[in-house]
CSV table of C-alpha atoms and ligand atoms in Angstrom, one decimal:
chain,number,residue,atom,x,y,z
A,1,MET,CA,117.2,-64.4,-28.6
A,2,TYR,CA,118.2,-66.9,-31.2
A,3,TYR,CA,121.1,-68.3,-29.3
A,4,ASN,CA,122.8,-68.4,-25.9
A,5,GLU,CA,126.2,-69.4,-24.5
A,6,SER,CA,125.7,-73.1,-25.2
A,7,THR,CA,124.1,-72.9,-28.7
A,8,ILE,CA,126.0,-74.7,-31.5
A,9,VAL,CA,125.9,-73.7,-35.2
A,10,TYR,CA,127.4,-75.2,-38.2
A,11,LEU,CA,129.8,-72.8,-40.1
A,12,ASN,CA,132.0,-73.7,-43.0
A,13,GLY,CA,132.6,-77.3,-42.1
A,14,SER,CA,132.7,-77.1,-38.3
A,15,PHE,CA,130.3,-77.3,-35.4
A,16,ILE,CA,131.1,-74.3,-33.3
A,17,LYS,CA,129.6,-72.2,-30.6
A,18,ALA,CA,127.2,-69.6,-31.9
A,19,THR,CA,129.1,-67.0,-29.8
A,20,ASP,CA,132.3,-67.9,-31.7
A,21,ALA,CA,130.7,-67.6,-35.2
A,22,VAL,CA,131.8,-64.6,-37.1
A,23,ALA,CA,131.3,-63.1,-40.6
A,24,ASN,CA,133.5,-60.7,-42.4
A,25,PRO,CA,132.1,-57.1,-42.7
A,26,TYR,CA,133.3,-57.1,-46.3
A,27,ASP,CA,131.3,-60.2,-47.2
A,28,GLN,CA,129.5,-59.5,-50.5
A,29,THR,CA,126.2,-60.8,-49.2
A,30,LEU,CA,126.1,-58.2,-46.4
A,31,HIS,CA,126.4,-55.4,-48.8
A,32,TYR,CA,124.2,-56.5,-51.7
A,33,GLY,CA,121.8,-59.1,-50.3
A,34,TYR,CA,123.5,-61.6,-52.6
A,35,GLY,CA,123.0,-64.8,-50.6
A,36,ALA,CA,120.4,-67.5,-50.4
A,37,PHE,CA,118.7,-69.1,-47.5
A,38,GLU,CA,116.1,-71.6,-46.3
A,39,GLY,CA,113.6,-71.9,-43.6
A,40,ILE,CA,113.0,-75.4,-42.4
A,41,ARG,CA,111.2,-77.0,-39.5
A,42,ALA,CA,112.0,-80.1,-37.4
A,43,TYR,CA,109.2,-81.7,-35.4
A,44,ASP,CA,109.2,-84.1,-32.5
A,45,THR,CA,107.2,-86.8,-34.1
A,46,GLN,CA,106.0,-90.2,-32.8
A,47,ASN,CA,108.9,-91.6,-34.9
A,48,GLY,CA,111.5,-89.3,-33.4
A,49,VAL,CA,112.8,-86.0,-34.5
A,50,ARG,CA,112.0,-85.4,-38.2
A,51,ILE,CA,113.0,-82.6,-40.5
A,52,PHE,CA,110.0,-81.9,-42.6
A,53,LYS,CA,110.7,-82.0,-46.4
A,54,ALA,CA,114.4,-81.7,-45.7
A,55,ARG,CA,115.3,-82.8,-49.2
A,56,GLU,CA,112.9,-80.3,-50.9
A,57,HIS,CA,114.4,-77.4,-48.8
A,58,TYR,CA,118.0,-78.3,-49.5
A,59,ASP,CA,117.3,-78.9,-53.2
A,60,ARG,CA,115.7,-75.4,-53.3
A,61,LEU,CA,118.7,-73.9,-51.6
A,62,LYS,CA,120.9,-75.3,-54.4
A,63,PHE,CA,118.4,-74.1,-57.0
A,64,SER,CA,118.4,-70.6,-55.4
A,65,CYS,CA,122.2,-70.4,-55.4
A,66,GLU,CA,122.5,-71.6,-59.0
A,67,SER,CA,119.8,-69.2,-60.2
A,68,VAL,CA,121.9,-66.2,-59.2
A,69,GLY,CA,125.4,-67.6,-59.7
A,70,ILE,CA,126.4,-68.4,-56.2
A,71,PRO,CA,128.8,-71.4,-56.0
A,72,TYR,CA,127.1,-74.4,-54.4
A,73,PRO,CA,129.7,-77.1,-53.5
A,74,TYR,CA,127.3,-79.1,-51.3
A,75,GLN,CA,125.2,-82.3,-51.5
A,76,THR,CA,121.7,-82.4,-50.3
A,77,GLN,CA,122.1,-85.6,-48.3
A,78,GLU,CA,125.3,-84.3,-46.7
A,79,LEU,CA,123.4,-81.2,-45.5
A,80,ILE,CA,120.5,-83.2,-44.2
A,81,ASP,CA,122.9,-85.4,-42.2
A,82,ILE,CA,124.7,-82.3,-40.8
A,83,THR,CA,121.4,-80.7,-39.9
A,84,TYR,CA,120.3,-83.8,-37.9
A,85,GLU,CA,123.7,-83.8,-36.2
A,86,LEU,CA,123.2,-80.1,-35.4
A,87,LEU,CA,119.8,-80.7,-33.8
A,88,ASN,CA,121.2,-83.5,-31.8
A,89,ARG,CA,124.2,-81.5,-30.6
A,90,ASN,CA,121.8,-78.7,-29.5
A,91,GLY,CA,119.3,-81.2,-28.0
A,92,PHE,CA,116.5,-79.7,-30.1
A,93,LYS,CA,113.4,-81.6,-31.1
A,94,ASP,CA,110.9,-79.0,-32.3
A,95,ALA,CA,113.0,-76.4,-34.1
A,96,TYR,CA,113.4,-73.9,-36.9
A,97,ILE,CA,116.4,-74.4,-39.1
A,98,ARG,CA,118.1,-71.6,-41.0
A,99,PRO,CA,120.7,-72.4,-43.6
A,100,LEU,CA,122.3,-69.4,-45.2
A,101,VAL,CA,124.8,-69.5,-48.1
A,102,PHE,CA,126.8,-66.2,-48.2
A,103,CYS,CA,129.6,-65.0,-50.3
A,104,PRO,CA,133.1,-63.9,-49.1
A,105,PRO,CA,134.5,-60.4,-49.4
A,106,ASN,CA,133.9,-58.9,-52.9
A,107,MET,CA,132.8,-55.3,-53.4
A,108,SER,CA,132.3,-55.6,-57.1
A,109,LEU,CA,129.1,-56.6,-58.8
A,110,THR,CA,130.3,-59.9,-60.1
A,111,LYS,CA,129.2,-63.3,-59.2
A,112,GLY,CA,130.2,-65.0,-56.0
A,113,LYS,CA,133.8,-66.3,-55.9
A,114,ALA,CA,133.1,-68.9,-53.2
A,115,ALA,CA,130.4,-70.0,-50.8
A,116,GLN,CA,130.2,-69.9,-47.1
A,117,LEU,CA,127.5,-71.9,-45.3
A,118,LEU,CA,125.9,-71.2,-41.9
A,119,ILE,CA,123.3,-73.5,-40.5
A,120,ALA,CA,121.7,-72.1,-37.4
A,121,THR,CA,118.7,-73.6,-35.4
A,122,TRP,CA,116.5,-72.5,-32.6
A,123,GLU,CA,113.8,-74.2,-30.6
A,124,TRP,CA,110.3,-73.5,-32.0
A,125,GLY,CA,107.2,-75.5,-31.1
A,126,ALA,CA,104.5,-76.5,-33.5
A,127,TYR,CA,102.1,-73.6,-33.7
A,128,LEU,CA,99.1,-74.4,-35.9
A,129,GLY,CA,97.0,-72.2,-33.6
A,130,GLU,CA,93.6,-70.8,-33.6
A,131,LYS,CA,94.8,-67.3,-34.3
A,132,LEU,CA,93.4,-65.7,-37.4
A,133,LEU,CA,95.1,-63.0,-39.4
A,134,ARG,CA,93.8,-59.6,-40.4
A,135,LEU,CA,95.4,-58.7,-43.7
A,136,HIS,CA,95.7,-55.6,-45.8
A,137,THR,CA,96.6,-55.3,-49.4
A,138,SER,CA,100.1,-53.9,-49.6
A,139,SER,CA,101.0,-50.8,-51.5
A,140,PHE,CA,104.2,-52.7,-52.5
A,141,ARG,CA,104.0,-55.1,-55.4
A,142,ARG,CA,105.9,-58.4,-55.6
A,143,ILE,CA,109.1,-58.1,-57.6
A,144,PRO,CA,108.2,-59.2,-61.2
A,145,PRO,CA,110.0,-62.1,-62.9
A,146,GLN,CA,111.4,-59.7,-65.4
A,147,CYS,CA,113.4,-58.1,-62.6
A,148,PHE,CA,114.5,-61.0,-60.5
A,149,LYS,CA,114.6,-64.8,-60.2
A,150,VAL,CA,111.5,-64.8,-58.1
A,151,GLU,CA,111.4,-68.5,-57.7
A,152,ALA,CA,114.7,-68.4,-55.8
A,153,LYS,CA,114.9,-67.7,-52.1
A,154,VAL,CA,117.5,-65.0,-52.3
A,155,SER,CA,118.2,-62.7,-49.3
A,156,GLY,CA,117.9,-59.4,-51.1
A,157,HIS,CA,114.3,-60.3,-52.2
A,158,TYR,CA,113.3,-60.0,-48.5
A,159,VAL,CA,113.6,-56.2,-48.4
A,160,ASN,CA,110.4,-56.2,-50.3
A,161,SER,CA,108.8,-58.5,-47.7
A,162,ILE,CA,110.1,-56.4,-44.8
A,163,MET,CA,108.6,-53.3,-46.2
A,164,ALA,CA,105.3,-55.0,-46.9
A,165,THR,CA,105.0,-56.5,-43.4
A,166,GLN,CA,106.1,-53.3,-41.6
A,167,GLU,CA,103.6,-51.2,-43.6
A,168,ALA,CA,100.8,-53.7,-42.6
A,169,LYS,CA,101.8,-53.5,-38.9
A,170,ASP,CA,102.1,-49.7,-39.0
A,171,LYS,CA,98.5,-49.6,-40.3
A,172,GLY,CA,97.3,-51.9,-37.5
A,173,PHE,CA,97.0,-55.1,-39.5
A,174,ASP,CA,98.7,-58.4,-38.7
A,175,GLU,CA,100.2,-59.0,-42.1
A,176,ALA,CA,100.3,-57.9,-45.8
A,177,LEU,CA,99.0,-59.5,-49.0
A,178,LEU,CA,101.0,-58.5,-52.0
A,179,LEU,CA,99.8,-58.2,-55.6
A,180,ASP,CA,102.0,-59.0,-58.6
A,181,ILE,CA,103.1,-56.2,-61.0
A,182,ASP,CA,99.9,-56.7,-63.1
A,183,GLY,CA,97.6,-56.4,-60.0
A,184,PHE,CA,96.8,-60.0,-59.5
A,185,VAL,CA,97.0,-61.5,-56.1
A,186,ALA,CA,100.5,-63.0,-55.5
A,187,GLU,CA,101.5,-64.0,-51.9
A,188,GLY,CA,102.3,-62.9,-48.4
A,189,PRO,CA,105.7,-61.6,-47.4
A,190,GLY,CA,106.7,-65.1,-46.3
A,191,ALA,CA,103.8,-67.4,-47.1
A,192,ASN,CA,101.6,-68.5,-50.0
A,193,PHE,CA,97.9,-67.7,-50.3
A,194,PHE,CA,94.8,-69.8,-50.8
A,195,VAL,CA,91.2,-68.7,-51.0
A,196,GLN,CA,88.0,-70.7,-50.8
A,197,SER,CA,85.0,-70.0,-53.0
A,198,GLU,CA,82.1,-72.5,-52.7
A,199,ASP,CA,83.9,-75.8,-52.2
A,200,VAL,CA,86.9,-75.0,-54.3
A,201,LEU,CA,90.3,-73.7,-53.3
A,202,TYR,CA,92.1,-71.2,-55.5
A,203,THR,CA,95.7,-70.2,-55.3
A,204,PRO,CA,97.8,-67.9,-57.5
A,205,GLN,CA,99.6,-69.7,-60.2
A,206,LEU,CA,103.4,-69.9,-60.3
A,207,GLY,CA,105.2,-67.0,-62.1
A,208,SER,CA,105.4,-64.2,-59.6
A,209,ILE,CA,105.6,-66.1,-56.3
A,210,LEU,CA,107.9,-68.4,-54.4
A,211,PRO,CA,106.8,-71.9,-55.2
A,212,GLY,CA,106.3,-72.9,-51.5
A,213,ILE,CA,107.1,-76.3,-50.3
A,214,THR,CA,104.0,-76.0,-48.0
A,215,ARG,CA,101.9,-74.9,-50.9
A,216,ALA,CA,102.9,-78.1,-52.7
A,217,THR,CA,102.1,-80.1,-49.6
A,218,VAL,CA,98.7,-78.4,-49.3
A,219,ILE,CA,97.9,-79.2,-53.0
A,220,GLU,CA,99.0,-82.8,-52.3
A,221,ILE,CA,96.7,-83.0,-49.2
A,222,CYS,CA,93.8,-81.6,-51.2
A,223,GLN,CA,94.3,-84.3,-53.9
A,224,GLU,CA,94.3,-87.0,-51.2
A,225,LEU,CA,91.2,-85.6,-49.6
A,226,GLY,CA,89.3,-84.9,-52.9
A,227,ILE,CA,89.3,-81.1,-52.4
A,228,GLU,CA,89.5,-79.3,-55.7
A,229,VAL,CA,92.4,-76.8,-56.1
A,230,VAL,CA,92.7,-74.5,-59.0
A,231,GLU,CA,95.9,-72.5,-59.7
A,232,LYS,CA,95.1,-69.3,-61.6
A,233,LYS,CA,95.4,-65.6,-61.7
A,234,LEU,CA,93.2,-64.2,-58.9
A,235,LYS,CA,91.7,-60.8,-58.9
A,236,LEU,CA,91.4,-58.9,-55.6
A,237,GLU,CA,87.7,-58.6,-56.2
A,238,ASN,CA,87.3,-62.4,-56.2
A,239,VAL,CA,89.1,-62.5,-52.9
A,240,HIS,CA,87.3,-59.8,-51.0
A,241,GLY,CA,84.4,-61.3,-49.1
A,242,ALA,CA,85.1,-64.9,-50.4
A,243,ASP,CA,84.2,-67.8,-48.2
A,244,SER,CA,87.5,-68.2,-46.5
A,245,ALA,CA,91.3,-67.9,-47.0
A,246,PHE,CA,94.6,-69.0,-45.4
A,247,TYR,CA,98.3,-68.5,-45.6
A,248,CYS,CA,100.7,-71.4,-45.7
A,249,GLY,CA,104.5,-71.7,-45.3
A,250,THR,CA,107.1,-73.5,-43.3
A,251,ALA,CA,107.0,-71.0,-40.5
A,252,ALA,CA,103.3,-70.0,-40.7
A,253,GLU,CA,102.3,-73.7,-41.2
A,254,VAL,CA,98.5,-73.3,-42.2
A,255,ILE,CA,97.0,-70.2,-40.7
A,256,GLY,CA,93.5,-68.8,-41.2
A,257,ILE,CA,92.7,-65.3,-42.4
A,258,GLU,CA,89.9,-63.4,-40.8
A,259,SER,CA,89.7,-60.4,-43.1
A,260,LEU,CA,91.3,-58.7,-46.0
A,261,ASP,CA,91.2,-54.8,-46.0
A,262,ASN,CA,88.7,-55.1,-43.1
A,263,ILE,CA,86.3,-57.1,-45.3
A,264,PRO,CA,85.7,-60.4,-43.5
A,265,PHE,CA,85.7,-63.8,-45.0
A,266,GLN,CA,82.2,-65.4,-44.8
A,267,LEU,CA,82.7,-68.7,-43.1
A,268,GLN,CA,83.8,-69.3,-39.6
A,269,TRP,CA,87.3,-70.7,-39.8
A,270,LYS,CA,86.3,-74.0,-38.2
A,271,ASP,CA,83.8,-74.5,-41.0
A,272,SER,CA,86.3,-73.8,-43.8
A,273,LEU,CA,88.3,-76.1,-46.0
A,274,GLY,CA,91.4,-74.4,-44.5
A,275,ALA,CA,90.6,-75.8,-41.1
A,276,ILE,CA,90.5,-79.3,-42.5
A,277,ILE,CA,93.8,-78.8,-44.3
A,278,GLN,CA,95.3,-77.2,-41.1
A,279,LYS,CA,94.6,-80.4,-39.2
A,280,ALA,CA,95.8,-82.6,-42.0
A,281,TYR,CA,99.0,-80.6,-42.3
A,282,LYS,CA,99.6,-80.9,-38.6
A,283,ASN,CA,99.1,-84.7,-38.8
A,284,ARG,CA,101.5,-84.9,-41.7
A,285,VAL,CA,104.4,-83.0,-40.0
A,286,LEU,CA,103.9,-85.0,-36.9
A,287,GLU,CA,103.7,-88.2,-38.9
A,288,GLN,CA,100.3,-89.1,-37.6
A,289,GLU,CA,97.5,-90.7,-39.4
A,290,PHE,CA,94.8,-88.4,-40.6
A,291,ARG,CA,91.2,-89.4,-41.3
A,292,LEU,CA,88.6,-87.0,-42.7
A,293,GLN,CA,86.0,-88.3,-40.3
A,294,GLU,CA,88.0,-87.0,-37.4
A,295,VAL,CA,87.4,-83.4,-38.5
A,296,ALA,CA,83.6,-83.3,-38.3
B,301,LIG,N1,106.5,-67.1,-50.2
B,301,LIG,C1,107.5,-66.4,-49.6
B,301,LIG,C2,107.9,-65.1,-50.1
B,301,LIG,C3,108.3,-67.0,-48.6
B,301,LIG,O1,109.3,-66.4,-48.1
B,301,LIG,C4,107.9,-68.3,-48.1
B,301,LIG,C5,108.6,-68.9,-47.0
B,301,LIG,N2,109.7,-69.7,-47.5
B,301,LIG,C6,106.8,-68.9,-48.7
B,301,LIG,C7,106.1,-68.3,-49.7
B,301,LIG,C8,106.4,-70.3,-48.3
B,301,LIG,O2,107.4,-71.2,-48.7
B,301,LIG,P1,107.6,-72.6,-47.9
B,301,LIG,O3,106.3,-73.2,-47.9
B,301,LIG,O4,108.5,-73.3,-48.8
B,301,LIG,O5,108.2,-72.3,-46.6
């Protein structure tokens, strides 16, 4: 469950009990998927509770709303302050935070008349585990930029993600990998993709993917550690049987991939660049120092 009797959410200007939070069945978002949301993490760091990349997430929420014409009468700093207050009122330290901007009743296909804002949060410990994913290439393609604002995190977009993930699970895999409309590798249903070949990391260029905040952090970490990253169009044939691969995202953090379409990646996860980045990412979210020598 995401909440209990004592959980507090923030809804339209007030901190209220989750059990008292209601939406209108005629809300435009409920019918058409016309809303925008974020997925954010807070970590119990040595410096206290810290929302990781809070500014980047709330700036993206604004961008997402503006991309599709949803009114956005909020300031990033105001929302960050509210979120810290919400964590505090719930007594959460390691948590997932879900802001959702949704539109009031309107059954017509016109832009949102006003915005409503929910911020919900639930406890969620840092994962960054040893689990490795078995992926399959989805029969569903990512929605092309000609058809949607793919760089916006808009609710309706996630029907595509749900179909891809469920298809993967129905076939006995852990997760899907989606191609773009032209057949190049795009991303996971809720995470960005990196593949290692020799000592270089490759990741799909922007265009048909959500520009992940974790993806940007991974690229930043690589620059600091002197790991070469190339953003380009990737063919499936260059991924099958490559040295290693991983997914990254706020929820997934950095998670290794064992195989794609039952074709294993060559390196043991512990010997891959992804394993180094996983440790560096963990240190970063927990605000700890990271030295490459520690990895050995
Ligand atoms: N791609 C998709 C489709 C996603 O939903 C997510 C999760 N927001 C990501 C990538 C990763 O983005 P981020 O690192 O900003 O969480």
